[in-house]
């Protein structure tokens, strides 16, 4: 009788991360505490091979892992600083008048690295309270998922407007919360995303105004000179680039974005 292959530790870690994402989407801020202990134990047992539950074969475990990893882009968008950063940088490119410069791949990469920079305190807390204790077998996977979820919950709550939180709480039919930790993820995640969109557009408006003034001045001058056939966009673009470079615009935008986030 052959036994199913036991996954290596890196595979177990990725599977635990994927399961954590699934639990994160379905449970309250305590994650593991809000789920049924028996059901949660069965899921983790299938993923990690613990307990008396029969293990899945390695091929099925890898298939489950790859399926759960498809949720990670949604987690990146819904639970980190990425949304605000990528929207502001895209609006900035439009305000300058550049259609494909910087290219989309560069904006996404820059947004990812700035997201990691902004999220560094939260990532350090997750590493200290969840990842390292789990790697050293000090805590269970269930406890590690709960600790990581609490850190992300705090970051999201610190950057969510109370009005947006109240809106989605009313839509979900939730009673007033006794404390911040009582806000469930199914309310906090859409409220956080909505709040980030509003903040990103507010920053984008402030970035757009000086470039809009340059466009208006150039268009007015060309009209006064009778140069109707000359495109104001082509004339204004060098002036907008010179202004942006003169004030060290990229450094100002990056610093302002990084400082606009509140720590959890």
Coordinates of C-alpha atoms in Angstrom, one line a residue:
X1 CA 0.0 0.0 0.0
X2 CA 1.5 3.3 -1.1
X3 CA 1.2 6.5 1.0
X4 CA 0.6 9.9 -0.5
X5 CA 3.6 12.1 -0.8
X6 CA 3.9 14.7 2.0
X7 CA 4.5 18.2 0.7
X8 CA 7.7 20.0 1.4
X9 CA 7.8 22.9 4.0
X10 CA 7.7 25.7 1.3
X11 CA 4.7 24.1 -0.3
X12 CA 3.0 23.9 3.1
X13 CA 3.7 27.6 3.7
X14 CA 2.2 28.6 0.3
X15 CA -0.8 26.4 1.0
X16 CA -1.2 27.9 4.4
X17 CA -1.1 31.4 2.8
X18 CA -3.7 30.4 0.3
X19 CA -6.0 29.0 3.0
X20 CA -5.4 32.1 5.0
X21 CA -6.7 34.2 2.1
X22 CA -9.8 32.0 1.8
X23 CA -10.5 32.3 5.5
X24 CA -9.8 36.1 5.3
X25 CA -12.5 36.6 2.8
X26 CA -15.1 34.6 4.7
X27 CA -14.4 35.4 8.3
X28 CA -14.3 38.1 10.9
X29 CA -11.2 39.9 12.1
X30 CA -10.3 37.1 14.4
X31 CA -10.3 34.7 11.4
X32 CA -9.7 31.4 13.2
X33 CA -11.8 32.3 16.2
X34 CA -14.8 33.1 13.9
X35 CA -14.7 29.8 12.0
X36 CA -16.0 26.5 13.3
X37 CA -13.0 24.7 15.0
X38 CA -13.9 21.4 13.6
X39 CA -14.2 22.6 10.0
X40 CA -11.1 24.8 10.3
X41 CA -9.1 21.9 11.8
X42 CA -10.2 19.6 8.9
X43 CA -9.1 22.1 6.3
X44 CA -5.7 22.7 7.8
X45 CA -5.3 19.0 8.3
X46 CA -5.8 18.4 4.6
X47 CA -3.4 21.2 3.7
X48 CA -0.6 20.4 6.2
X49 CA -1.1 16.7 6.7
X50 CA -1.8 17.0 10.5
X51 CA -4.3 15.1 12.5
X52 CA -6.0 11.9 11.6
X53 CA -7.6 13.2 8.4
X54 CA -6.3 11.4 5.3
X55 CA -3.9 13.6 3.3
X56 CA -4.6 14.7 -0.2
X57 CA -2.2 13.6 -2.9
X58 CA 0.6 16.0 -3.7
X59 CA -0.8 16.7 -7.2
X60 CA -4.2 17.6 -5.6
X61 CA -2.5 19.8 -3.0
X62 CA -0.6 21.6 -5.7
X63 CA -3.8 22.1 -7.7
X64 CA -5.5 23.5 -4.6
X65 CA -2.5 25.8 -4.0
X66 CA -2.6 27.2 -7.6
X67 CA -6.3 27.7 -7.3
X68 CA -6.0 29.6 -4.1
X69 CA -3.2 31.7 -5.4
X70 CA -5.6 33.3 -7.9
X71 CA -7.1 35.2 -4.9
X72 CA -3.8 36.9 -4.2
X73 CA -4.2 39.7 -6.7
X74 CA -7.5 40.5 -5.2
X75 CA -6.0 40.6 -1.7
X76 CA -3.2 42.9 -3.0
X77 CA -5.8 45.3 -4.4
X78 CA -8.3 45.1 -1.5
X79 CA -6.0 45.0 1.6
X80 CA -2.9 47.0 0.8
X81 CA -1.7 50.5 -0.3
X82 CA -1.6 49.5 -3.9
X83 CA -4.9 50.9 -5.0
X84 CA -4.2 54.5 -3.9
X85 CA -0.7 54.5 -5.4
X86 CA -1.4 53.1 -8.8
X87 CA -4.4 55.4 -9.3
X88 CA -2.4 58.5 -8.3
X89 CA 0.4 57.6 -10.6
X90 CA -2.0 57.0 -13.5
X91 CA -3.7 60.3 -13.0
X92 CA -0.3 62.0 -12.8
X93 CA 0.6 60.6 -16.2
X94 CA -2.6 61.8 -17.7
X95 CA -2.1 65.3 -16.1
X96 CA 1.3 65.7 -17.6
X97 CA -0.1 64.7 -21.0
X98 CA 2.0 61.6 -21.6
X99 CA -0.1 58.7 -22.9
X100 CA 2.4 55.8 -22.6
X101 CA 5.3 57.2 -20.7
X102 CA 6.0 55.8 -18.1
X103 CA 4.6 52.6 -19.5
X104 CA 2.0 50.6 -17.6
X105 CA 4.5 47.9 -16.6
X106 CA 6.8 50.5 -15.0
X107 CA 3.9 52.2 -13.1
X108 CA 2.7 48.8 -11.8
X109 CA 6.2 47.8 -10.7
X110 CA 6.8 51.2 -9.1
X111 CA 3.5 50.9 -7.3
X112 CA 4.4 47.4 -6.0
X113 CA 7.7 48.5 -4.6
X114 CA 6.2 51.6 -3.0
X115 CA 3.4 49.4 -1.6
X116 CA 6.0 47.1 0.0
X117 CA 7.7 50.2 1.4
X118 CA 4.5 51.6 2.9
X119 CA 3.5 48.1 4.2
X120 CA 6.9 47.4 5.7
X121 CA 5.7 48.0 9.4
X122 CA 2.7 45.7 8.9
X123 CA 4.8 43.1 7.1
X124 CA 7.4 43.2 9.9
X125 CA 4.6 42.6 12.4
X126 CA 3.3 39.7 10.4
X127 CA 6.8 38.2 10.2
X128 CA 7.3 38.6 13.9
X129 CA 3.9 37.5 15.2
X130 CA 2.9 34.9 12.5
X131 CA 5.5 33.7 10.0
X132 CA 8.5 33.2 12.2
X133 CA 6.6 31.5 15.1
X134 CA 4.9 29.2 12.5
X135 CA 8.2 28.4 10.8
X136 CA 9.8 27.4 14.2
X137 CA 6.6 25.4 15.0
X138 CA 5.9 27.7 18.0
X139 CA 2.3 28.2 16.9
X140 CA -0.2 26.4 14.7
X141 CA -1.1 27.5 11.2
X142 CA -4.5 28.5 12.5
X143 CA -2.9 30.9 15.1
X144 CA -0.5 32.3 12.5
X145 CA -3.4 33.1 10.1
X146 CA -5.2 34.8 12.9
X147 CA -2.2 36.9 13.9
X148 CA -1.5 38.0 10.3
X149 CA -5.2 38.8 9.8
X150 CA -5.2 41.0 12.9
X151 CA -2.2 43.0 11.6
X152 CA -3.9 43.6 8.2
X153 CA -7.2 44.4 9.9
X154 CA -5.5 47.2 11.9
X155 CA -3.8 48.7 8.8
X156 CA -7.0 48.7 6.8
X157 CA -9.1 50.2 9.7
X158 CA -6.5 53.0 10.3
X159 CA -6.9 54.1 6.6
X160 CA -10.7 53.7 6.3
X161 CA -13.0 56.7 6.7
X162 CA -15.7 56.3 9.3
X163 CA -18.4 57.4 6.8
X164 CA -17.5 54.6 4.5
X165 CA -17.4 52.1 7.3
X166 CA -20.8 53.2 8.5
X167 CA -22.2 53.0 5.0
X168 CA -21.2 49.4 4.5
X169 CA -22.2 48.4 8.0
X170 CA -25.6 49.7 7.3
X171 CA -25.8 47.9 4.0
X172 CA -24.7 44.7 5.7
X173 CA -27.3 45.2 8.4
X174 CA -24.6 45.2 11.1
X175 CA -25.3 46.7 14.5
X176 CA -23.0 49.5 15.9
X177 CA -19.6 47.9 16.7
X178 CA -18.4 48.0 20.3
X179 CA -14.8 48.3 19.3
X180 CA -12.5 48.5 16.3
X181 CA -11.6 44.8 16.5
X182 CA -15.3 43.9 16.2
X183 CA -15.6 45.2 12.6
X184 CA -15.9 42.1 10.3
X185 CA -13.8 41.8 7.2
X186 CA -16.9 41.6 4.9
X187 CA -17.6 45.2 6.0
X188 CA -14.1 46.5 6.3
X189 CA -12.8 45.3 2.9
X190 CA -15.3 47.2 0.7
X191 CA -15.2 50.2 3.0
X192 CA -11.4 50.3 2.8
X193 CA -11.4 50.0 -1.0
X194 CA -14.0 52.8 -1.3
X195 CA -12.1 55.0 1.0
X196 CA -8.8 54.4 -0.9
X197 CA -10.5 55.3 -4.2
X198 CA -11.8 58.6 -2.7
X199 CA -8.4 59.5 -1.3
X200 CA -6.7 58.6 -4.6
X201 CA -9.0 60.9 -6.6
X202 CA -8.6 63.7 -4.1
X203 CA -4.8 63.5 -4.5
X204 CA -5.2 63.2 -8.3
X205 CA -7.2 66.5 -8.4
X206 CA -4.5 68.3 -6.5
X207 CA -1.9 67.0 -8.9
X208 CA -4.0 67.9 -12.0
X209 CA -4.5 71.6 -11.1
X210 CA -1.0 73.0 -11.8
X211 CA -0.8 71.2 -15.2
X212 CA -4.3 72.4 -16.1
X213 CA -3.3 76.0 -15.4
X214 CA -0.4 75.5 -17.8
X215 CA -2.7 74.1 -20.5
X216 CA -5.1 77.1 -20.1
X217 CA -2.3 79.6 -20.3
X218 CA -0.8 78.1 -23.4
X219 CA -4.2 77.8 -25.1
X220 CA -5.0 81.4 -24.3
X221 CA -1.7 82.7 -25.6
X222 CA -2.0 80.7 -28.8
X223 CA -5.5 82.0 -29.3
X224 CA -4.4 85.6 -28.7
X225 CA -1.7 85.2 -31.3
X226 CA -4.1 83.7 -33.8
X227 CA -2.3 80.4 -34.0
X228 CA -5.5 78.3 -34.2
X229 CA -3.9 75.4 -36.0
X230 CA -1.2 74.8 -33.5
X231 CA -2.0 72.1 -31.0
X232 CA -1.9 73.5 -27.4
X233 CA -1.0 70.0 -26.1
X234 CA 2.2 69.9 -28.1
X235 CA 3.2 73.4 -26.9
X236 CA 2.2 72.8 -23.2
X237 CA 3.9 69.5 -22.8
X238 CA 7.5 70.8 -22.6
X239 CA 6.5 73.4 -20.1
X240 CA 4.7 70.8 -17.9
X241 CA 7.8 68.5 -18.1
X242 CA 10.1 71.4 -17.2
X243 CA 7.9 72.3 -14.2
X244 CA 7.7 68.7 -13.0
X245 CA 11.4 68.2 -13.3
X246 CA 12.2 71.6 -11.7
X247 CA 10.3 70.8 -8.5
X248 CA 11.6 67.2 -8.4
X249 CA 8.1 66.0 -8.9
X250 CA 8.7 62.2 -8.7
X251 CA 10.3 62.5 -5.3
X252 CA 7.6 64.8 -4.0
X253 CA 4.8 62.5 -5.3
X254 CA 6.4 59.4 -3.8
X255 CA 7.1 61.1 -0.5
X256 CA 3.6 62.5 -0.3
X257 CA 2.0 59.1 -1.1
X258 CA 4.1 57.3 1.5
X259 CA 3.2 59.9 4.2
X260 CA -0.5 59.8 3.3
X261 CA -1.0 56.4 4.9
X262 CA -1.7 55.9 8.6
X263 CA 0.0 53.0 10.4
X264 CA -2.2 50.3 11.9

